């Protein structure tokens, strides 16, 4: 059995030929790659089927050498079946050739190639409709992916056993009688392909004329006698027109645009705005700001001006200045619950020994209660972020950030793992597996802690409430932004030290926008809540107990004031290291250092430890009053040290879980570098921030100089990096 593959140039004939024969003829995404025929064999149930690969053609009228080769093969050799390969992405043009092939009586099967491509575009070709229309089998395939090949060959083998009627598509009253006349003549000669030959003779096809001289004369005679109104040259034009008309008349039934195409075009429309060159980044930042507003603001939509003083409610409008946003309302409810439990515990233990009530109420409960109180804002923020991710916007976020910061050293594929770090650094760092470029991977892991994770949100929430409660949303948003800016600055700086680093182009397919699924979002939130509760009940509770013990007893195991306790004494020494960055000073300096250290186990421990220690210390009482003592002096120095503390905690080591993930991904040598990087970058940033705020005048000048320097560096790199297409989708 012998079959041949016919189709337009570039329709995948050679790819299919290779897939069938296992040979490796050259393919290429340009026309003219196959100019001569090739043949090979396909094994079908022990039968060897010869496959012939032909050069690409648009028509069966032999104008070019390729067309002559192809035409020659199908007309003179005994071909059992033709596989007509149709490029579905160019279906109209491809089907023009099909109509000519089907004018023969050779058994034919149509292979709708590039099926994978059109699926992506949200188009389907109604192959059943095509089958009815063309009266041959139609098989969707992807030659490249070798999809549908078996079904195609089944149909080919079947088609070989069945006779086929030629398909007549040239329906035109003016010449149909002439075609019938020519067909009749040829049938009388026992011609197998009467319709095909008749049309070719009417078209004055030279190849055909040389084989049917007498019939051609008769047809010409008929033209002269009965078709004076048609010009000689017009016949082939009419025929070609009618073939096209046949296809175009059915196009809207052949191609089915399914919903996702509408969605895609909708996606494209939305993306025109959301990923706009200039608007993209501001919109991204605004959306993020809106999320923080909904989570943290006590003045929802700035309605406070209207309701000032008129609404007083502990849950919805605590300070009568404005309406609480959803995150704050949930927090208030949570705090009421926690207060209730705390009071119940205290009264229940009022008759117990002092150390017991100290351990349970001041120690464990204060610590765990603090951690639990952060659940509402954390879940709220993550609900919004998960919704954004589910709609497909987060992928745009990575794309927008990549475009904005391309050339600033931080670029490419690293944005996806880094955005994941906003949730948790562990999956973010694991995701760097997708980065092939070693340097890029290393840098991404180095910068992972800068993208503030969910647990660190507990620190920011606690400080927001104590430092700037009226604008908690801006406060927390600012910290996130600071992290990103710090990441860009560090990346630029590292690039300055090591200019060899190149970034890989960022090519990602942007998913289509879809409605977020409630199930996805609630699953993600539940997972997060579960993790959080387990951590609170295990590692956090355990650490709090140890902290309580160390800060309640001295080295002789007597109950003492916190400053004389084991922890108080050890931390006093440690605090000297942190005097230059501002928060090692003052009588409580050591406590802040201890909190930072516990943060290595879990970041929620930073505020939890501070709260516990505040309750145990003589001067303090609560978290807010404790941090007023930070830096040792009131006023600007206090704020300077608070911000330095926050910067330090944001940029330093991630928690143990993330550290060990980083160790596994980096290998020993790079891991040591990472540790050095985390230690030094956080210390340096905290140092600059502390002194910059304390001497704000000098600080501003310093920032200006630094800004200028970095702009200069950035522009230099920007010029050096070539523009690479970064948006495929
Ligand atoms: P020919 O000129 O008809 O022989 O076409 P080729 O076999 O050389 O293929 C042209 C190009 O289309 C090559 O780059 C192929 O890799 C690609 N191609 C062929 N079939 C498919 C397919 O089913 N899907 C996709 N995505 N690409 C294909
Ligand atoms: Mg080819």
XYZ file of C-alpha atoms and ligand atoms in Angstrom:
758
model
C 0.000 0.000 0.000
C 1.223 3.443 -0.857
C 0.008 6.727 0.514
C 1.191 10.269 0.041
C 1.067 13.388 2.149
C -0.100 16.509 0.349
C -0.618 19.992 1.710
C 0.385 23.621 1.635
C 3.973 24.517 2.375
C 4.563 24.642 6.100
C 1.465 22.684 6.991
C 3.462 20.005 8.787
C 3.753 17.368 6.065
C 7.334 16.502 6.871
C 6.613 16.521 10.580
C 3.837 14.023 9.975
C 6.048 12.014 7.634
C 8.728 11.801 10.304
C 6.188 10.894 12.954
C 4.882 8.081 10.769
C 8.134 6.686 9.452
C 10.425 7.397 12.362
C 12.788 9.016 9.873
C 14.138 12.463 10.409
C 13.648 14.419 7.251
C 14.300 18.078 7.688
C 11.395 20.201 8.827
C 11.293 23.914 9.121
C 8.932 26.701 9.815
C 9.342 28.219 6.400
C 8.229 27.244 2.927
C 10.310 25.297 0.501
C 12.065 22.966 2.869
C 10.986 19.853 1.017
C 11.442 20.280 -2.703
C 11.728 16.687 -3.751
C 9.698 13.725 -2.596
C 10.857 11.299 0.043
C 9.486 8.005 1.045
C 9.555 5.786 4.100
C 7.506 3.083 5.751
C 4.869 2.954 8.432
C 4.096 -0.328 10.150
C 0.405 -1.012 10.484
C -0.413 -4.423 12.000
C 2.532 -6.140 10.314
C 1.722 -4.456 7.023
C 4.275 -2.051 5.615
C 2.709 1.063 4.232
C 4.821 3.259 2.037
C 4.568 6.932 2.849
C 5.613 9.594 0.358
C 6.344 13.105 1.538
C 5.710 15.714 -1.115
C 6.738 19.321 -1.400
C 4.193 21.877 -0.318
C 1.774 23.226 -2.893
C -1.136 25.642 -2.977
C -2.787 24.322 -6.080
C -2.726 21.338 -8.385
C -2.122 23.471 -11.434
C 1.554 22.921 -12.057
C 3.165 26.313 -12.112
C 6.222 25.659 -9.979
C 8.675 22.723 -9.809
C 7.192 21.660 -6.459
C 3.734 21.525 -7.928
C 4.970 19.490 -10.887
C 6.570 16.898 -8.588
C 3.460 16.585 -6.456
C 1.018 16.490 -9.302
C 3.140 13.911 -11.063
C 3.142 11.613 -8.074
C -0.586 11.613 -7.513
C -1.546 11.393 -11.175
C 0.889 8.823 -12.474
C 1.843 6.612 -9.582
C -0.578 4.222 -8.053
C -1.394 6.065 -4.872
C -3.845 4.181 -2.693
C -4.717 6.998 -0.323
C -3.914 10.679 -0.133
C -3.451 12.261 3.263
C -4.423 15.861 2.687
C -2.850 17.767 5.499
C -4.732 20.946 6.307
C -3.160 23.717 8.318
C -6.067 24.578 10.587
C -4.575 27.922 11.473
C -4.870 28.791 7.754
C -7.866 26.661 7.070
C -9.441 28.661 4.261
C -6.307 28.692 2.155
C -5.611 25.044 2.896
C -9.074 23.911 1.898
C -8.657 25.451 -1.540
C -6.108 22.782 -2.319
C -8.405 20.217 -0.738
C -11.220 21.003 -3.164
C -8.886 20.211 -6.059
C -7.623 16.999 -4.554
C -11.185 15.869 -3.955
C -12.005 16.314 -7.632
C -10.007 13.128 -8.221
C -11.435 9.776 -7.182
C -8.379 8.805 -5.176
C -9.333 7.814 -1.640
C -8.470 10.724 0.624
C -8.336 11.375 4.342
C -8.033 14.891 5.675
C -5.664 15.519 8.561
C -6.466 18.716 10.429
C -3.015 19.572 11.664
C -1.955 22.142 14.284
C -4.817 20.987 16.430
C -2.749 21.904 19.514
C -2.384 25.462 18.253
C -6.020 26.139 17.604
C -7.054 24.651 20.921
C -4.873 27.276 22.529
C -6.594 29.942 20.521
C -9.979 28.717 21.616
C -11.059 27.630 18.172
C -12.425 24.256 17.125
C -12.949 22.984 13.662
C -16.215 21.126 13.329
C -14.754 18.011 11.762
C -18.097 16.246 11.559
C -19.511 19.095 9.544
C -16.461 18.997 7.300
C -16.851 15.255 6.840
C -20.434 15.696 5.681
C -19.473 18.556 3.427
C -16.467 16.938 1.783
C -17.608 13.313 2.075
C -14.244 12.089 3.334
C -12.905 11.257 6.776
C -11.497 14.181 8.721
C -9.031 13.583 11.562
C -7.747 16.293 13.879
C -4.068 15.691 14.590
C -1.013 17.366 15.926
C 1.905 16.107 13.899
C 4.320 17.770 16.249
C 2.908 16.171 19.377
C 2.075 12.956 17.549
C -1.546 13.271 18.619
C -4.250 11.528 16.626
C -1.781 9.711 14.372
C -3.136 6.232 15.100
C -6.729 7.265 14.356
C -5.548 8.923 11.186
C -3.863 5.744 10.002
C -6.880 3.633 10.921
C -8.953 5.846 8.680
C -6.348 5.769 5.939
C -6.346 1.978 5.882
C -10.137 1.943 5.867
C -10.341 4.533 3.096
C -8.070 2.415 0.877
C -10.747 -0.260 0.742
C -13.620 2.047 -0.194
C -14.320 3.681 -3.559
C -14.756 7.446 -3.489
C -16.951 9.718 -5.565
C -15.268 12.911 -6.732
C -16.489 16.067 -5.040
C -17.954 18.691 -7.284
C -17.583 22.188 -5.922
C -17.627 24.355 -9.061
C -21.292 25.213 -9.179
C -21.872 27.848 -11.792
C -24.744 27.864 -14.265
C -22.699 29.489 -16.997
C -20.168 26.665 -17.253
C -21.740 23.638 -15.566
C -23.108 22.250 -18.891
C -19.622 22.537 -20.348
C -18.154 20.633 -17.398
C -20.780 17.922 -17.791
C -20.024 17.702 -21.475
C -16.286 17.313 -20.820
C -16.884 14.746 -18.093
C -19.063 12.659 -20.367
C -16.351 12.648 -23.017
C -13.743 11.492 -20.511
C -15.946 8.863 -18.929
C -16.402 7.382 -22.391
C -12.628 7.005 -22.491
C -12.788 5.095 -19.184
C -10.952 7.871 -17.411
C -10.676 7.255 -13.687
C -10.499 10.918 -12.780
C -13.005 12.316 -15.216
C -14.071 15.360 -13.199
C -10.519 16.328 -12.344
C -9.297 15.977 -15.900
C -12.366 17.722 -17.330
C -11.822 20.768 -15.165
C -8.129 20.829 -15.984
C -8.848 20.642 -19.696
C -11.321 23.492 -19.428
C -8.621 25.421 -17.571
C -6.189 24.761 -20.454
C -3.840 22.792 -18.250
C -0.866 21.894 -20.465
C -0.069 18.641 -18.765
C -3.627 17.478 -19.261
C -3.800 18.698 -22.847
C -0.775 16.613 -23.819
C -2.557 13.481 -22.566
C -6.014 14.168 -23.997
C -5.415 16.036 -27.266
C -8.615 14.942 -28.997
C -10.909 15.526 -26.061
C -9.354 18.945 -25.584
C -10.151 19.811 -29.214
C -13.759 18.773 -28.715
C -14.054 20.882 -25.558
C -12.569 23.883 -27.318
C -15.013 23.434 -30.181
C -17.875 23.410 -27.661
C -16.510 26.571 -25.985
C -16.378 28.330 -29.383
C -19.882 27.312 -30.361
C -21.921 27.671 -27.203
C -19.964 29.880 -24.807
C -19.123 32.965 -26.872
C -19.918 35.235 -23.943
C -17.042 33.780 -21.883
C -13.537 34.871 -22.599
C -10.979 32.109 -22.998
C -8.884 33.247 -20.119
C -11.915 33.511 -17.853
C -12.587 29.794 -17.430
C -9.898 29.126 -14.900
C -10.862 32.295 -13.055
C -14.486 31.216 -12.778
C -13.459 27.775 -11.628
C -11.067 29.133 -9.021
C -13.686 31.616 -7.812
C -16.292 28.927 -7.414
C -13.955 26.707 -5.443
C -13.220 29.559 -3.055
C -16.870 30.420 -2.826
C -17.670 26.851 -1.856
C -15.272 27.101 1.065
C -16.136 30.588 2.218
C -19.855 29.801 2.171
C -19.290 27.162 4.781
C -16.553 28.806 6.805
C -18.745 29.956 9.677
C -20.010 26.412 10.140
C -16.562 24.848 9.838
C -14.907 27.003 12.433
C -16.476 27.043 15.828
C -15.262 29.737 18.112
C -15.956 28.490 21.563
C -16.505 30.568 24.639
C -12.913 30.666 25.624
C -12.197 32.644 22.494
C -14.575 35.314 23.646
C -12.935 35.082 27.013
C -9.560 35.406 25.393
C -10.533 38.471 23.515
C -12.032 39.762 26.725
C -8.749 38.936 28.443
C -6.889 40.796 25.763
C -9.146 43.788 26.173
C -8.702 43.783 29.940
C -4.970 43.391 29.488
C -4.818 46.430 27.256
C -5.479 48.426 30.408
C -4.167 46.259 33.231
C -0.825 45.537 31.610
C -0.590 48.861 29.852
C 2.954 50.093 29.426
C 2.615 53.076 31.742
C -0.577 52.359 33.642
C 0.276 48.746 34.478
C 2.534 49.398 37.434
C 0.461 52.180 39.055
C -2.651 50.018 38.718
C -0.824 47.081 40.273
C 0.278 49.234 43.211
C -3.210 50.701 43.597
C -4.783 47.264 43.677
C -2.302 46.206 46.335
C -2.956 49.369 48.308
C -6.691 48.725 48.095
C -6.127 45.270 49.553
C -4.176 46.682 52.455
C -6.860 49.299 52.935
C -9.577 46.656 53.138
C -7.505 44.650 55.589
C -6.109 47.286 57.908
C -7.888 50.588 57.588
C -10.002 51.872 60.461
C -11.402 54.500 58.118
C -13.014 52.487 55.358
C -13.176 54.434 52.075
C -12.393 57.579 54.114
C -16.016 57.790 55.200
C -14.858 59.120 58.557
C -15.481 62.744 57.555
C -19.178 62.049 57.195
C -19.793 60.031 60.303
C -17.393 61.782 62.631
C -18.447 61.156 66.206
C -21.849 59.831 65.270
C -21.109 56.158 65.223
C -19.660 54.524 68.259
C -19.385 50.814 68.300
C -16.605 48.574 69.610
C -16.709 46.397 66.518
C -17.581 48.547 63.544
C -16.288 51.979 64.425
C -14.206 51.740 67.538
C -12.754 55.233 67.651
C -15.786 56.979 66.092
C -13.467 58.412 63.460
C -14.551 56.186 60.623
C -15.986 52.853 59.664
C -13.733 49.856 60.129
C -12.834 47.864 57.087
C -13.490 44.157 56.978
C -10.079 43.108 58.332
C -10.385 45.397 61.357
C -13.928 44.273 62.101
C -12.776 40.660 62.126
C -9.801 41.614 64.308
C -12.094 43.319 66.824
C -14.263 40.245 67.039
C -11.195 38.079 67.504
C -9.839 40.323 70.256
C -13.128 40.227 72.104
C -12.995 36.459 72.036
C -9.376 36.398 73.176
C -10.074 38.863 76.008
C -12.912 36.718 77.149
C -10.738 33.595 77.238
C -7.894 35.476 78.928
C -10.142 36.827 81.672
C -11.728 33.450 82.211
C -8.290 31.879 82.560
C -7.140 34.539 85.017
C -10.151 34.209 87.290
C -9.987 30.451 87.103
C -6.339 30.528 88.230
C -6.749 33.325 90.782
C -6.217 30.905 93.673
C -3.384 28.932 92.095
C 0.263 29.428 93.087
C 1.820 32.582 91.669
C 4.195 30.828 89.303
C 1.347 28.824 87.818
C -0.775 31.832 86.982
C 2.348 33.641 85.784
C 3.203 30.765 83.448
C -0.300 30.224 82.126
C -1.666 33.740 81.975
C 1.363 36.005 81.533
C 3.423 33.481 79.640
C 1.621 30.990 77.471
C -1.659 32.782 77.055
C -0.159 36.188 76.319
C 2.125 34.698 73.686
C -0.415 32.469 72.028
C -3.187 35.038 72.304
C -0.961 37.556 70.533
C -0.299 35.124 67.743
C -3.972 34.214 67.422
C -4.988 37.856 67.269
C -3.194 38.169 63.933
C -5.310 35.528 62.268
C -7.984 37.912 60.939
C -5.649 40.317 59.109
C -3.478 37.510 57.780
C -6.411 35.499 56.459
C -8.048 38.620 55.120
C -4.954 39.669 53.190
C -4.507 36.167 51.848
C -8.103 35.874 50.834
C -7.637 38.930 48.622
C -4.293 37.774 47.260
C -5.661 34.307 46.514
C -8.607 35.803 44.688
C -6.205 37.876 42.602
C -4.124 34.820 41.877
C -7.166 32.802 40.921
C -8.382 35.417 38.474
C -5.028 35.303 36.690
C -3.972 38.783 37.738
C -0.939 37.679 39.761
C 0.726 36.338 36.621
C 0.253 39.823 35.184
C 1.804 41.178 38.351
C 4.973 39.214 37.654
C 4.892 40.392 34.069
C 4.412 44.036 35.065
C 7.165 43.925 37.672
C 9.501 42.249 35.223
C 8.905 44.919 32.639
C 9.251 47.758 35.115
C 12.451 46.486 36.659
C 14.085 44.958 33.639
C 17.617 46.199 33.555
C 17.585 46.993 37.237
C 19.318 43.689 37.706
C 16.267 41.946 39.050
C 14.347 40.458 36.246
C 13.093 37.515 34.393
C 11.682 34.354 35.726
C 12.582 35.203 39.323
C 9.468 37.302 39.815
C 7.126 34.351 40.018
C 8.970 32.653 42.909
C 9.479 36.025 44.568
C 5.780 36.833 44.430
C 5.139 33.448 45.996
C 7.344 34.511 48.893
C 4.659 37.018 49.848
C 2.763 33.962 51.002
C 5.611 31.924 52.415
C 9.272 31.780 51.519
C 9.392 27.962 51.584
C 7.370 27.309 48.398
C 8.886 30.446 46.882
C 12.423 29.152 47.349
C 11.434 25.681 46.170
C 10.001 27.243 43.046
C 13.436 28.541 42.071
C 14.010 25.009 40.761
C 12.474 26.326 37.563
C 15.374 28.743 37.082
C 18.052 27.170 34.934
C 20.451 30.014 35.345
C 22.466 29.317 38.466
C 23.288 32.939 39.274
C 19.708 33.987 38.831
C 18.548 31.215 41.110
C 21.042 32.216 43.770
C 20.010 35.842 43.623
C 16.337 34.924 43.850
C 16.920 32.906 47.002
C 19.037 35.690 48.478
C 16.192 38.129 47.972
C 13.406 35.793 49.117
C 13.152 37.190 52.687
C 12.748 40.726 51.326
C 9.340 39.757 50.028
C 7.511 39.901 53.313
C 5.859 36.584 54.137
C 2.565 35.925 55.881
C 4.138 35.265 59.263
C 6.003 38.554 59.201
C 2.662 40.219 58.694
C 2.132 39.509 62.391
C 5.060 41.820 63.192
C 3.791 44.598 60.966
C 0.263 44.316 62.297
C 1.441 44.574 65.881
C 3.589 47.599 65.145
C 0.955 49.252 62.977
C -1.492 49.102 65.854
C 1.025 50.578 68.262
C 2.744 53.161 66.066
C 0.294 54.479 63.514
C -3.068 52.834 64.042
C -4.991 55.477 62.116
C -3.137 54.619 58.929
C -2.308 51.004 59.479
C -3.002 50.245 55.813
C -0.401 52.702 54.542
C 2.033 51.615 57.223
C 1.930 47.944 56.271
C 1.839 48.678 52.554
C 4.922 50.843 52.999
C 6.797 47.964 54.595
C 6.005 45.655 51.685
C 7.108 48.319 49.259
C 10.281 48.902 51.248
C 11.089 45.200 50.879
C 10.729 45.339 47.101
C 12.828 48.480 46.863
C 15.489 46.911 49.083
C 15.473 43.867 46.779
C 16.057 46.040 43.732
C 18.816 48.020 45.427
C 20.592 44.855 46.592
C 20.247 43.299 43.181
C 21.754 46.366 41.556
C 24.521 46.384 44.111
C 25.326 42.707 43.550
C 25.301 43.289 39.830
C 27.758 46.098 40.403
C 30.115 43.711 42.207
C 29.543 40.898 39.772
C 28.576 42.309 36.366
C 28.772 38.944 34.648
C 25.322 37.977 35.808
C 22.880 37.790 32.971
C 19.151 37.419 33.292
C 17.126 35.097 31.189
C 14.307 36.536 29.145
C 10.947 36.266 30.762
C 8.559 34.390 28.589
C 5.392 33.252 30.164
C 1.997 32.556 28.859
C -0.480 34.770 30.581
C -3.446 32.694 31.635
C -6.887 33.861 30.740
C -8.854 35.806 33.290
C -11.471 33.742 34.975
C -13.879 34.141 37.807
C -12.171 33.143 41.060
C -13.460 29.913 42.462
C -14.821 29.980 45.974
C -13.580 26.453 46.510
C -10.004 27.284 45.529
C -9.932 30.327 47.746
C -11.461 28.654 50.773
C -9.162 25.658 50.386
C -6.122 27.915 50.344
C -7.356 29.849 53.360
C -8.172 26.748 55.318
C -4.686 25.374 54.623
C -3.183 28.599 55.847
C -5.329 28.724 58.996
C -4.496 25.110 59.792
C -0.753 25.699 59.423
C -1.001 28.764 61.563
C -2.939 27.072 64.371
C -0.579 24.120 64.386
C 2.391 26.432 64.639
C 0.730 28.376 67.459
C 0.037 25.199 69.397
C 3.477 23.654 68.894
C 6.581 25.672 68.202
C 5.202 29.002 69.375
C 3.801 27.640 72.630
C 7.059 25.778 73.306
C 9.255 28.792 72.679
C 7.029 31.008 74.806
C 7.366 28.591 77.712
C 11.160 28.630 77.392
C 11.151 32.425 77.139
C 8.911 32.697 80.153
C 11.190 30.409 82.121
C 14.381 32.207 81.153
C 12.915 35.614 81.874
C 11.292 34.715 85.186
C 14.146 32.923 86.913
C 17.751 33.856 87.499
C 20.694 31.500 87.295
C 19.963 30.310 90.839
C 16.367 29.480 89.827
C 14.809 32.153 91.957
C 11.844 34.133 90.646
C 13.181 37.583 89.860
C 12.561 40.764 87.868
C 13.066 40.295 84.166
C 16.226 42.421 84.050
C 17.910 40.187 86.590
C 16.739 36.986 84.977
C 18.880 34.686 82.851
C 17.404 36.163 79.724
C 17.834 39.718 80.969
C 21.514 39.197 81.658
C 22.327 37.353 78.432
C 20.400 39.805 76.308
C 22.197 42.758 77.896
C 25.442 41.502 76.354
C 23.858 40.719 72.995
C 22.285 44.132 72.848
C 25.651 45.842 72.393
C 25.822 44.409 68.875
C 22.646 46.264 68.027
C 23.493 49.621 69.551
C 24.753 50.978 66.190
C 21.429 50.139 64.538
C 19.421 51.810 67.252
C 17.411 49.181 69.031
C 20.023 47.756 71.372
C 19.890 50.856 73.563
C 17.818 51.577 76.632
C 16.848 49.476 79.599
C 14.689 47.192 77.444
C 17.157 46.952 74.554
C 17.916 43.326 75.290
C 14.247 42.337 75.014
C 14.058 43.450 71.418
C 17.120 41.425 70.575
C 15.590 38.334 72.166
C 12.394 38.848 70.166
C 14.382 39.117 66.975
C 16.250 35.929 67.790
C 13.071 33.970 68.515
C 11.869 35.151 65.127
C 14.320 32.761 63.523
C 12.132 29.900 64.754
C 8.921 31.484 63.514
C 8.346 35.083 62.623
C 5.116 35.344 64.602
C 7.276 34.898 67.668
C 8.701 38.400 67.309
C 5.556 40.198 68.492
C 4.472 37.264 70.662
C 7.731 37.334 72.586
C 7.634 41.097 72.898
C 4.119 40.989 74.241
C 5.002 38.291 76.742
C 8.127 40.099 77.868
C 6.232 43.385 78.141
C 3.798 41.780 80.536
C 6.630 40.423 82.649
C 8.718 43.589 82.751
C 8.292 46.095 85.554
C 8.293 49.227 83.450
C 6.133 48.006 80.629
C 2.731 46.496 80.703
C 1.770 46.036 77.124
C 3.281 45.904 73.684
C 2.651 49.566 72.841
C 4.255 50.884 75.987
C 7.219 48.554 75.526
C 8.064 49.782 72.061
C 7.852 53.396 73.258
C 11.047 52.577 75.155
C 12.810 51.374 72.025
C 16.001 53.276 71.322
C 16.150 54.565 74.879
C 15.152 58.156 74.069
C 11.716 59.443 73.203
C 10.802 61.348 70.074
C 12.527 60.983 66.760
C 15.155 58.576 68.088
C 12.377 56.272 69.212
C 10.841 56.267 65.727
C 14.242 55.853 64.123
C 14.925 52.742 66.164
C 11.445 51.342 65.545
C 11.902 51.631 61.789
C 15.399 50.218 61.976
C 13.995 47.291 63.948
C 11.300 46.679 61.363
C 13.778 46.889 58.482
C 16.120 44.527 60.252
C 13.388 41.975 60.845
C 12.145 42.218 57.300
C 15.508 41.701 55.670
C 17.293 39.315 57.978
C 17.204 35.508 58.041
C 13.933 33.939 57.155
C 12.606 31.369 59.606
C 14.235 27.933 60.056
C 11.892 26.258 57.611
C 12.895 28.657 54.846
C 16.555 28.527 55.878
C 16.698 24.775 55.501
C 14.889 24.950 52.159
C 17.441 27.481 50.991
C 20.254 25.240 52.219
C 18.880 22.355 50.167
C 18.521 24.462 47.027
C 21.812 26.326 47.247
C 24.452 23.836 48.311
C 26.939 24.573 51.069
C 29.089 27.251 49.487
C 26.271 29.427 48.236
C 24.327 28.879 51.419
C 27.138 30.408 53.451
C 27.121 33.352 51.070
C 23.380 33.674 51.558
C 23.739 33.762 55.329
C 26.401 36.447 55.059
C 24.205 38.375 52.660
C 21.168 38.232 54.939
C 23.144 39.246 58.000
C 24.945 42.115 56.341
C 22.164 43.514 54.188
C 19.737 43.682 57.098
C 22.305 45.226 59.383
C 23.410 47.788 56.831
C 19.848 48.761 55.893
C 18.848 49.098 59.555
C 21.942 51.159 60.211
C 21.283 53.534 57.323
C 17.635 53.847 58.232
C 18.312 54.561 61.894
C 20.876 57.265 61.323
C 19.061 58.558 58.279
C 15.926 59.186 60.337
C 17.726 60.509 63.417
C 19.595 63.028 61.385
C 16.955 63.350 58.750
C 18.636 66.315 57.102
C 21.807 64.341 56.452
C 19.616 61.359 55.640
C 17.809 63.164 52.855
C 21.049 64.286 51.264
C 22.392 60.775 51.583
C 19.293 59.240 49.981
C 19.530 61.772 47.164
C 23.148 60.875 46.458
C 22.399 57.178 46.678
C 19.351 57.552 44.469
C 21.391 59.373 41.866
C 24.066 56.732 41.929
C 21.599 53.917 41.492
C 19.730 55.701 38.739
C 23.035 56.084 36.981
C 23.843 52.390 37.387
C 20.351 51.371 36.389
C 20.455 53.405 33.212
C 23.825 51.963 32.354
C 22.547 48.415 32.679
C 19.328 49.243 30.962
C 21.264 50.336 27.902
C 23.292 47.181 27.998
C 20.414 44.772 28.255
C 18.846 44.043 24.942
C 15.118 44.281 24.607
C 13.729 40.799 24.581
C 10.133 40.059 23.780
C 8.657 39.255 27.117
C 4.995 38.924 26.455
C 3.721 35.828 24.812
C 0.089 35.147 25.312
P 6.037 21.156 5.654
O 6.592 22.347 4.976
O 4.599 20.968 5.341
O 6.845 19.932 5.470
O 6.021 21.526 7.200
P 7.027 21.033 8.310
O 6.768 19.615 8.646
O 8.409 21.416 7.935
O 6.497 21.890 9.540
C 6.516 23.299 9.521
C 6.580 23.811 10.940
O 5.380 23.569 11.638
C 7.678 23.144 11.764
O 8.291 24.149 12.526
C 6.943 22.170 12.624
O 7.604 21.952 13.840
C 5.621 22.875 12.844
N 4.535 21.937 13.065
C 4.206 20.893 12.292
N 3.119 20.266 12.807
C 2.758 20.926 13.918
C 1.708 20.748 14.885
O 0.872 19.846 14.840
N 1.659 21.640 15.904
C 2.559 22.638 15.990
N 2.443 23.483 17.029
N 3.552 22.838 15.111
C 3.661 21.991 14.080
Mg 8.345 19.596 4.322
